[in-house]
XYZ file of C-alpha atoms in Angstrom:
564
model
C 121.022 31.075 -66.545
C 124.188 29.197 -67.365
C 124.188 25.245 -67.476
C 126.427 22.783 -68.839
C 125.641 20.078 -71.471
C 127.052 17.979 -74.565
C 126.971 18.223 -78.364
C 128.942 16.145 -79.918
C 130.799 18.223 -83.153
C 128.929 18.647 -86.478
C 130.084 18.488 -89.933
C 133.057 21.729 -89.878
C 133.522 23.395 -93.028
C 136.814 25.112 -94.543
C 135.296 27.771 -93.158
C 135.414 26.715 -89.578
C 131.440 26.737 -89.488
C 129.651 24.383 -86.929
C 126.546 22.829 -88.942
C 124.043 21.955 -86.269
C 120.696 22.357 -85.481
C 119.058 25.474 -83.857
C 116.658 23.485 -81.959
C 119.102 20.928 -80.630
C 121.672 24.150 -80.036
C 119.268 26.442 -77.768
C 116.992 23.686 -75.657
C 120.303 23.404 -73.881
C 118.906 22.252 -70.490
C 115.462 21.175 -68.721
C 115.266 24.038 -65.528
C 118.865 24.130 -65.163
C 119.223 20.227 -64.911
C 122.269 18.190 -67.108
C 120.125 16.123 -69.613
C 121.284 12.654 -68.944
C 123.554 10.778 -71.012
C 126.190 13.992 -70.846
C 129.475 13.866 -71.007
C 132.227 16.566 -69.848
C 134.264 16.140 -73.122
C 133.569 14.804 -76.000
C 136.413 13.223 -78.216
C 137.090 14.690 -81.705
C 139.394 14.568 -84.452
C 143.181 15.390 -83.738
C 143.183 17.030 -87.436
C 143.627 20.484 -87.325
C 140.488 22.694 -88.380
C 140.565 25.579 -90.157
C 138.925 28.219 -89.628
C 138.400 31.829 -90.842
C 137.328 35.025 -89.407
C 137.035 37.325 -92.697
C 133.455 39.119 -92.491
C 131.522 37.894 -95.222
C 129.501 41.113 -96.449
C 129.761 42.563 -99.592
C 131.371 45.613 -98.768
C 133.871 44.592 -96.548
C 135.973 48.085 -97.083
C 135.628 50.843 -94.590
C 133.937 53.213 -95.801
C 135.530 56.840 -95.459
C 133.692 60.173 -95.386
C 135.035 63.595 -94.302
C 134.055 62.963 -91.013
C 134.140 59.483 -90.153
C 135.161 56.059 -90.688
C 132.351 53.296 -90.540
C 134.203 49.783 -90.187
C 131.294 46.549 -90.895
C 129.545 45.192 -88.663
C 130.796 41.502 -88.480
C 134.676 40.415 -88.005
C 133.524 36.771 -88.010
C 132.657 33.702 -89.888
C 128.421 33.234 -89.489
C 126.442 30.574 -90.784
C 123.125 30.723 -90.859
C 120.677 28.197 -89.259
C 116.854 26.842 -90.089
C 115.442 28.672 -87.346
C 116.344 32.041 -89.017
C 117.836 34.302 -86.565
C 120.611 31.919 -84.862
C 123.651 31.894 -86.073
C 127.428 30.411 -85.147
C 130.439 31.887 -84.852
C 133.700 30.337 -84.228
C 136.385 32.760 -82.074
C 140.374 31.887 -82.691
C 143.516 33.817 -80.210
C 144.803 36.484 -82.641
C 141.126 37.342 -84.302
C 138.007 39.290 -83.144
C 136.213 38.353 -80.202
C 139.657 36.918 -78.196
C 140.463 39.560 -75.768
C 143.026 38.233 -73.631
C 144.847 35.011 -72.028
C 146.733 34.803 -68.950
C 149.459 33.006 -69.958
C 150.744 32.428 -74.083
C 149.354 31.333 -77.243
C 151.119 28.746 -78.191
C 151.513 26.223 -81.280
C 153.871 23.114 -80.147
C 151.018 20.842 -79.345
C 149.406 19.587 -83.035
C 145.464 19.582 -84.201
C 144.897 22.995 -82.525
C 142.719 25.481 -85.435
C 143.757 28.907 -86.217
C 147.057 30.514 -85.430
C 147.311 27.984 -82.045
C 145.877 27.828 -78.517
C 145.783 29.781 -75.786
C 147.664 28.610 -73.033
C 147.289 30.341 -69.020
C 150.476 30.236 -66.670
C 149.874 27.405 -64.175
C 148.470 29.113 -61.408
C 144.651 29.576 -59.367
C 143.316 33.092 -61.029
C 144.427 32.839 -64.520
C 141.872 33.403 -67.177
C 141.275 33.178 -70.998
C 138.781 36.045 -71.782
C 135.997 36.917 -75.390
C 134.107 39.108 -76.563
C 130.306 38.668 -77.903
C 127.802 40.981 -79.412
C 124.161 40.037 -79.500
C 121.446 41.623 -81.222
C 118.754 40.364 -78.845
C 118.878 39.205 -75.640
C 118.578 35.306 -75.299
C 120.076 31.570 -74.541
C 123.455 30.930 -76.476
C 125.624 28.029 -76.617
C 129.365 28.552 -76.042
C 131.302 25.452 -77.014
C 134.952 25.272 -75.637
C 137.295 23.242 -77.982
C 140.388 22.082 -75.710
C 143.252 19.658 -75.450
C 144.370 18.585 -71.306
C 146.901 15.872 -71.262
C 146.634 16.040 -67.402
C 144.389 16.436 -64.408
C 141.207 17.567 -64.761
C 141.109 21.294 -65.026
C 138.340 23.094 -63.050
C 137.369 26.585 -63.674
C 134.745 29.428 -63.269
C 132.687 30.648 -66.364
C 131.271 34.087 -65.703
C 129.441 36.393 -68.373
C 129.577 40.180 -67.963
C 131.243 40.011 -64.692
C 128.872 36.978 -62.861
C 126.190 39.687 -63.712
C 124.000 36.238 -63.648
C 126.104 33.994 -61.344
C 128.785 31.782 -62.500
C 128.918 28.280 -63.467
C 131.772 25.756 -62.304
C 133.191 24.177 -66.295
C 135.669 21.306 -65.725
C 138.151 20.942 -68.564
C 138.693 16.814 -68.409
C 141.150 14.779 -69.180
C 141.283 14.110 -73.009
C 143.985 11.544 -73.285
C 146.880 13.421 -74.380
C 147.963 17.338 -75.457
C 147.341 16.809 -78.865
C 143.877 15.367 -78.187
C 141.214 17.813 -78.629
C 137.641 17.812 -77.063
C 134.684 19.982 -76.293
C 133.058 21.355 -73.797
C 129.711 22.953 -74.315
C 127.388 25.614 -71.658
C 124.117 26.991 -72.526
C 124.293 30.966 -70.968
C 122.128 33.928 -71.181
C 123.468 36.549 -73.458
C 122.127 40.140 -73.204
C 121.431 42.831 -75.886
C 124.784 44.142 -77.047
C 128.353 43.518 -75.716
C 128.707 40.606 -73.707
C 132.281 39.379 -71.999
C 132.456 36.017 -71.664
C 135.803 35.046 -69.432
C 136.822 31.505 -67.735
C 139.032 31.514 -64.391
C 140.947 28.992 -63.318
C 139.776 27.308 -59.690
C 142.882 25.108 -59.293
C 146.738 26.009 -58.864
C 147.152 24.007 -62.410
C 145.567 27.023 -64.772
C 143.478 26.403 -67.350
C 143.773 23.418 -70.289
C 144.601 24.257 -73.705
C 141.920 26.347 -75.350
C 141.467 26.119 -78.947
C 138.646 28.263 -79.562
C 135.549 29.335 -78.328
C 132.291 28.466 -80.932
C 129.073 30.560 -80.019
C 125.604 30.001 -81.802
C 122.587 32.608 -80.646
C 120.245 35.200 -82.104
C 122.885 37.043 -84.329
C 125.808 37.107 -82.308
C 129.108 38.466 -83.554
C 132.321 38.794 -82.658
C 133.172 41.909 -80.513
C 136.583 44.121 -80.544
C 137.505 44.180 -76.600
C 137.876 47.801 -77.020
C 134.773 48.547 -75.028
C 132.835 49.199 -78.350
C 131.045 47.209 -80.597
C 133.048 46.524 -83.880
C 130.345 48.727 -85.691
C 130.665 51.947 -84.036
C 131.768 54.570 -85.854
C 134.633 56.887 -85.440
C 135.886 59.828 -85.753
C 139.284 60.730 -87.857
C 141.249 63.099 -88.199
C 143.162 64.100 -91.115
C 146.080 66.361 -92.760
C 147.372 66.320 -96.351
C 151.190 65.924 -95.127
C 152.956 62.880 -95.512
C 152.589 59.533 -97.555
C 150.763 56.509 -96.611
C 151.119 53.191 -98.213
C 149.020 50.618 -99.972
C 148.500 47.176 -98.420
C 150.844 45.025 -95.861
C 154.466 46.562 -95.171
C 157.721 44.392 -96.201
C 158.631 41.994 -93.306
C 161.329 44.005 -90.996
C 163.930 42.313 -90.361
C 166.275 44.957 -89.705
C 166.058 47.824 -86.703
C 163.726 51.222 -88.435
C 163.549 54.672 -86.596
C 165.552 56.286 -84.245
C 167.084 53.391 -83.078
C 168.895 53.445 -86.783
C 170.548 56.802 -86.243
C 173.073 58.606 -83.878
C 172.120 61.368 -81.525
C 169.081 63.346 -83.138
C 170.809 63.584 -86.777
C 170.709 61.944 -90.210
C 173.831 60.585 -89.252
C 173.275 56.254 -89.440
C 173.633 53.921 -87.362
C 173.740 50.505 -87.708
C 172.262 48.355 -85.448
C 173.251 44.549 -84.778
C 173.135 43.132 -81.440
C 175.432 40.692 -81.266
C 176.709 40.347 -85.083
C 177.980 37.350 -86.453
C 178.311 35.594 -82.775
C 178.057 32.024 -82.999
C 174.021 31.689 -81.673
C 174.421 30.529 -78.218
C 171.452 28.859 -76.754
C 170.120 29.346 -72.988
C 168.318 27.164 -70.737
C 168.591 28.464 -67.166
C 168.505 31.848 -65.961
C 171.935 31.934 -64.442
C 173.182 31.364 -67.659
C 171.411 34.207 -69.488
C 172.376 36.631 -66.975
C 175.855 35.372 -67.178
C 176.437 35.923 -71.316
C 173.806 38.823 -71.399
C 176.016 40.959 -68.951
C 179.655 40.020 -70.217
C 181.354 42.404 -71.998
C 181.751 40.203 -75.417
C 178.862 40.910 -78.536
C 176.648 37.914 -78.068
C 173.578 36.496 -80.055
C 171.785 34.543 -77.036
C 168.418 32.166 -77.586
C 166.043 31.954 -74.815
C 164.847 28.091 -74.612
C 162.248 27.959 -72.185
C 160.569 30.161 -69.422
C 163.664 31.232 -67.342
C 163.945 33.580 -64.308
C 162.211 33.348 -60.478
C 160.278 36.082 -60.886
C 160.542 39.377 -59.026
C 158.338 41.936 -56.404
C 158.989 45.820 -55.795
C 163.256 45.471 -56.521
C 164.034 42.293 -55.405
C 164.100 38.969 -57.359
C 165.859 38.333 -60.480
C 166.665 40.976 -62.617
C 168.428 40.813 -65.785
C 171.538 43.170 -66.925
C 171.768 43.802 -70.572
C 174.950 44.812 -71.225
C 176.886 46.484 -74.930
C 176.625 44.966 -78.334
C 173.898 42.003 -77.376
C 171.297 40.060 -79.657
C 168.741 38.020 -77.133
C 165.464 36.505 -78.834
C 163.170 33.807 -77.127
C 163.259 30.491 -79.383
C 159.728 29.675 -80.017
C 156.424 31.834 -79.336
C 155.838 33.242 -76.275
C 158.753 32.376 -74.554
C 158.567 33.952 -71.281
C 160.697 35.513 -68.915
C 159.929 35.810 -65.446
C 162.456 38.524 -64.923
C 162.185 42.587 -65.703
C 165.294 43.658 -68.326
C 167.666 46.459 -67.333
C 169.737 48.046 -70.269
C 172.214 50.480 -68.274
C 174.787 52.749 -70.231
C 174.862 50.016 -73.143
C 174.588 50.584 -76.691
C 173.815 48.178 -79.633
C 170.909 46.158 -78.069
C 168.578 44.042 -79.896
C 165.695 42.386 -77.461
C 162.822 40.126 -79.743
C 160.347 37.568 -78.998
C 160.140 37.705 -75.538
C 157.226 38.132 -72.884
C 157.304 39.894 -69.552
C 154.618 39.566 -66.923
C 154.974 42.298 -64.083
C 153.432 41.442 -60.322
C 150.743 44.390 -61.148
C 151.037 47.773 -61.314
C 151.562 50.071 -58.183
C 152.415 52.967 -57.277
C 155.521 51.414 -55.021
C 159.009 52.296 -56.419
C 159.402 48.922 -58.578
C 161.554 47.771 -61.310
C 160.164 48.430 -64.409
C 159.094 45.536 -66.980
C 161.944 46.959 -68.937
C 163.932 50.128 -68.680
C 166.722 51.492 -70.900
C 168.788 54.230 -69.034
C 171.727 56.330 -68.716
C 173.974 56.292 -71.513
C 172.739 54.094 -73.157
C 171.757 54.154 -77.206
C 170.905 52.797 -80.333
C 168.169 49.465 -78.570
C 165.833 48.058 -80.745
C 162.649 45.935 -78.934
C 161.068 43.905 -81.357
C 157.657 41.126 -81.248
C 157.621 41.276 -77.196
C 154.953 41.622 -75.002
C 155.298 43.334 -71.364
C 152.104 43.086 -69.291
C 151.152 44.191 -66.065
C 154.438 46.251 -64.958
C 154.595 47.154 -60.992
C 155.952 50.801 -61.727
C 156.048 50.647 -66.045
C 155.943 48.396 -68.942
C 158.974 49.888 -70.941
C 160.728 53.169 -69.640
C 163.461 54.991 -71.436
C 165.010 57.428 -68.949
C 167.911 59.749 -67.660
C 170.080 60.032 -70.831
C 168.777 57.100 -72.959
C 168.723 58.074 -76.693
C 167.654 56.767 -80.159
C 165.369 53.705 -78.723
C 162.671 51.941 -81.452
C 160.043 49.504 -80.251
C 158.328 47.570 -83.094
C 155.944 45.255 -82.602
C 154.902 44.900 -79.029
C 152.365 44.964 -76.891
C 151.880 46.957 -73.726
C 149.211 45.647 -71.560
C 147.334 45.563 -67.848
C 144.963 42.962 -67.581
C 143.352 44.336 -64.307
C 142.633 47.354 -62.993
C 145.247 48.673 -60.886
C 145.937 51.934 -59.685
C 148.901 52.545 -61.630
C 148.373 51.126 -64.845
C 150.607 53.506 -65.907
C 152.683 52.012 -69.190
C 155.598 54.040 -71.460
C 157.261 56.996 -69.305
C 159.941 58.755 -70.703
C 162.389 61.033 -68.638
C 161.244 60.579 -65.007
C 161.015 63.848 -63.982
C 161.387 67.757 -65.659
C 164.978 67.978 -63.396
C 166.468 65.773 -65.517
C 169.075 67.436 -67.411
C 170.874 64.593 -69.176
C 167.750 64.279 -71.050
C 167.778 67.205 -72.951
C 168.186 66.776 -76.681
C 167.976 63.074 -75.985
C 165.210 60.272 -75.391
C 164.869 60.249 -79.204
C 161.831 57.180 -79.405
C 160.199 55.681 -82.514
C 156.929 53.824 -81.222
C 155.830 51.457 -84.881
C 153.008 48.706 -84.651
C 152.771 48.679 -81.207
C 149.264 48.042 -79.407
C 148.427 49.404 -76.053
C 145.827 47.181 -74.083
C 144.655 48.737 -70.896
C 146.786 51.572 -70.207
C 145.569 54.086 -68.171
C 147.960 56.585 -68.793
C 151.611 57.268 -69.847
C 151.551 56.007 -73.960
C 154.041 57.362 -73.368
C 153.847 60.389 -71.143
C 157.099 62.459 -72.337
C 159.673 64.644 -71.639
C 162.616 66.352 -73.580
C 162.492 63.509 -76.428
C 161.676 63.405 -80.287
C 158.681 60.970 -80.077
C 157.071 59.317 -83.020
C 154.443 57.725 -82.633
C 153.157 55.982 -85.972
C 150.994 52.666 -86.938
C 150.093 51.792 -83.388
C 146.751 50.683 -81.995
C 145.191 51.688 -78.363
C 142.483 49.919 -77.334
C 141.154 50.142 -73.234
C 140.075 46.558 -72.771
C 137.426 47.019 -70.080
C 139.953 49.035 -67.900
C 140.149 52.554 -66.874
C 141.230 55.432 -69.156
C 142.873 58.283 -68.306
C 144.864 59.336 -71.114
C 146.890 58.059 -74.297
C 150.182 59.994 -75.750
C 151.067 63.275 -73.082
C 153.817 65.256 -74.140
C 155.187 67.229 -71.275
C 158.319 69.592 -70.920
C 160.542 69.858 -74.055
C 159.171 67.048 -75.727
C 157.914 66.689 -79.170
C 155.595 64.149 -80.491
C 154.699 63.092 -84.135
C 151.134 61.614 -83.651
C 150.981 59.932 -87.254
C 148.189 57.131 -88.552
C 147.238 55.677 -85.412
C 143.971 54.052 -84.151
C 142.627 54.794 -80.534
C 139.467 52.877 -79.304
C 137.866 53.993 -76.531
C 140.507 56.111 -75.005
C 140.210 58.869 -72.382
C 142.393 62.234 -74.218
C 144.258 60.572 -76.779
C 146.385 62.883 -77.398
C 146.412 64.801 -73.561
C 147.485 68.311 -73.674
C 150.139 69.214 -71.182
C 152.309 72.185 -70.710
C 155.440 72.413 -71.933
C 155.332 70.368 -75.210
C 154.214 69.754 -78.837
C 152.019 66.957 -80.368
C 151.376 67.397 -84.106
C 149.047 65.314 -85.924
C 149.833 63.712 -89.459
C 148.426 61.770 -91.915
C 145.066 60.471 -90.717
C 144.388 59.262 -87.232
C 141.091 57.420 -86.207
C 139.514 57.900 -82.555
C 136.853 55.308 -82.275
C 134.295 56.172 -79.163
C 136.824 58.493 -77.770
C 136.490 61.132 -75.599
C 138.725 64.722 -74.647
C 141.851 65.864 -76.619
C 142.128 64.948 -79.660
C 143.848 67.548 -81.063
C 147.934 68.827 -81.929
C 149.070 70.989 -79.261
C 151.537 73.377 -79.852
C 152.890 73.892 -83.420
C 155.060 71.607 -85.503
C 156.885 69.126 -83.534
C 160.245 67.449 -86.128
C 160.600 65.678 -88.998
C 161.950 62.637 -88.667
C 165.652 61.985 -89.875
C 165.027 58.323 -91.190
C 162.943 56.231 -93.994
C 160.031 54.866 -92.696
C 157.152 56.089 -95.565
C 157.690 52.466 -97.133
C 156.279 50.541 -93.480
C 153.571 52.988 -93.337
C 150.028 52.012 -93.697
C 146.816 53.860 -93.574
C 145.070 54.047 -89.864
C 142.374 51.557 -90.897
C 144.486 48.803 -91.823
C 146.461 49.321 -88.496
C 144.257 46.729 -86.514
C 143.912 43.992 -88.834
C 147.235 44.147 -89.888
C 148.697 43.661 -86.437
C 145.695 40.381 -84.984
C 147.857 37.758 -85.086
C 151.757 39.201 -85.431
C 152.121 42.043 -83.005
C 154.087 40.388 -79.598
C 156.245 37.457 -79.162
C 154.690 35.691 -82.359
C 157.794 34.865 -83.945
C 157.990 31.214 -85.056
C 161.895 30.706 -84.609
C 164.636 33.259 -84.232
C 165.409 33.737 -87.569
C 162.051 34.851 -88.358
C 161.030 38.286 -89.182
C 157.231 38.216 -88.963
């Protein structure tokens, strides 16, 4: 059962609690009928709420055994009602219980809650998607907070997949961007996990989405890993190496093997463009024209630039020697896959690429880094849904970091195939090269290749892999010559972590938690390398890796001076 009706905003705490009535929050509709005297959207304040999603419980530290990890049970705010059982949470982009948007999250439009609002690209098909765990099956209210300075904006509201049909929400016209409203639908949750997603029905996406308020029989926010946020896990452990204690300094400067030369001690120090005066970019031709020049340039990205691109024709851009390029404001998009050919010096931040969806055509990669080139750093950008890859370092490439990004699929395609490094074992300009550090980076919905190597160094440290309703294969694959350093990650629901393949080394350090995994989770091999750089002072233990990247892993920086 899904039906729409009104309910006009109660008193919100600091908190970000809804204080309403169970009885007037549950007798949502009379057989499916609109009660009369509804409205589509209700006015509220322009005044930004805040809200919180810190589990209130009074041991809110894992707690760690020899064999596993038990993380509590609630990741959001709950407030308790008079009927007992029914309680309200409140779900914000960048906490528990927001899986995924089509489009940005975004913070130029003022009253939003939380870190912003979630934004879809402007197209029929584009979807904002939760997360909800219910202890009993049962009505619940989902309340839609939004802001839609145009058209009305239609869409279809499905739970677990239209398991129980769909209902038709229209998103109306609330007077202005910075106008919020909200939108409320009575739905039947079942026992456990429930995915809650809305699709937009018109060519004009979705409206802005501030958050998504749910009141039932103990609901809670889920992880979108495919688990409940209370499963338990397994880790696994080894006394070697340092880990440290709380949040690491900002980075504002490259880390990892993008910070040396060749696969020695010997530094190298990375700047992009230098001291270049900043040179600001608002159409692709432009970009294309100072990214590929042959002077060091620091280059701002103002807007969503490129035409997009299919298999290997469209726009491409050329990333050339000695280069700084950063989008300007959160989420800046480029519709346009990056190419860094024989180049060296390369520094590529706050940016988002969208592929066409994976593939198994011969496609240009979201982003690729190739030949001779060396010494790239890709910070805070996001690269989702690549054709052939999200981010390949091949033939030659060496001493590459990636901080801070997310690699994603949003559907299930049949090559969601992410990170490949070397593209084949007859590659011999590879050998003793493709020298990767892989720091804070989450993986959403890879199938395989996280990476899948070859002939490189590959550490792999701080990052989080979580399946996101779509098919697992495997995580981190080490194939001919290559040698990975596995070290305080956290996998959720992944197929063979860490897949054994012929032909190379994983080693496991530290601690590394697999949450409702399944297959090889083992080293394979021996040793694999220490690494030749300082990075003990960024580390952090395995169970702070989630929570410390919700809200500032991908193109989250604020302006392009920003660090974090």
């Amino acid at each position: 059962m899904i039906c729409n009706k009104k309910r006009h905003l109660g008193q919100r705490l600091a908190s970000g609690i809804v204080l309403a009535s169970a009885v007037a929050l549950l007798s949502a509709c009379d057989g499916g009928v609109e009660q009369p005297g509804s409205s589509s959207a209700t006015a509220v304040s322009s005044a930004p709420v805040v809200s919180s999603s810190v589990a209130i419980s009074s041991s809110a530290a894992p707690v760690v055994s020899s064999s596993s990890v038990i993380i509590p049970s609630s990741s959001s705010v709950a407030s308790s009602s008079e009927s007992g059982n029914v309680n309200t949470i409140i779900l914000q982009e960048n906490q528990a219980g927001f899986c995924a948007v089509d489009g940005t999250i975004d913070s130029n439009n003022m009253g939003f809650s939380g870190d912003g609002f979630a934004n879809t690209d402007n197209a029929e098909g584009q979807s904002i998607s939760w997360q909800v765990n219910a202890q009993t099956s049962g009505p619940a209210t989902l309340e839609f907070r939004f802001a839609n300075g145009g058209d009305p904006r239609s869409g279809d509201l499905s739970v677990n997949s239209g398991a129980n049909g769909t209902q038709p929400v229209t998103l109306a016209n609330t007077g202005g961007w910075t106008d919020w409203a909200t939108e409320s639908v009575t739905v039947d949750l079942v026992q456990g996990l429930n995915n809650i997603k809305v699709t937009a029905t018109s060519d004009q996406g979705l409206a802005n989405i501030d958050s998504l308020t749910v009141t039932g029989a103990g609901v809670s926010a889920g992880d979108c890993g495919g688990v409940a946020s209370s499963s338990a896990m397994q880790s696994s452990s080894s006394a070697s190496g340092s880990v440290g204690v709380g949040e690491p300094p900002a980075q504002c400067e490259a880390m990892g093997w993008a910070t040396r030369k060749g696969r020695s001690s010997t530094p190298f120090n990375v700047t992009g463009g230098g001291n270049a005066q900043p040179i600001i970019v608002k159409s692709f031709a432009d970009l294309s024209k100072y990214a590929g020049d042959g002077s060091p340039r620091v280059i701002y990205i103002d807007g969503t630039l490129g035409g997009g691109w299919s298999g290997r024709s469209g726009d491409r851009l050329i990333v050339k020697s000695n280069k700084t390029i950063i989008g300007m404001r959160p989420g800046t998009q480029l519709k346009a896959p990056i190419q860094i050919k024989d180049a060296s010096n390369v520094i590529i931040k706050n940016i988002v690429i969208k592929g066409p969806g994976s593939s198994s055509d011969q496609a240009w990669d979201n982003i690729v880094i190739e030949g001779a080139s060396k010494n790239i750093w890709v910070d805070h950008s996001e690269f989702w849904n690549g054709q052939d890859g999200n981010a390949d370092v091949v033939k030659g490439a060496d001493n590459v970091t990636f901080t801070w990004n997310i690699f994603g699929y949003t559907n299930n395609g049949g090559h969601n195939f992410s990170n490949l490094v070397a593209s084949s074992d007859n590659e011999p300009q590879s050998v003793g090269k493709l020298n990767i550090t892989l720091m804070f980076n989450h993986f959403r919905g890879v199938a395989q290749r996280q990476p899948r190597c070859r002939f490189g160094d590959i550490h792999v440290v701080n990052n989080l892999f979580t399946k996101d309703g779509m098919a697992s294969d495997n995580g981190i694959s080490a194939g001919k010559q290559c040698r990975v350093l596995v070290e305080n990650n956290h996998f959720i629901g992944i197929k063979h972590p860490v897949h054994k393949r012929s032909g190379g080394k994983s080693e496991l350090r530290g601690m590394n938690i697999f949450e409702n995994t399944s297959g090889d989770t083992a080293g394979n091999g021996g040793p694999a390398f220490e690494p030749p750089y300082e990075y003990k002072s960024l580390l952090v233990p395995a169970s702070q890796v989630k929570g410390l990247l919700q809200g500032k892993v991908g193109a989250t920086l604020s302006s392009p001076s920003a660090c974090e």
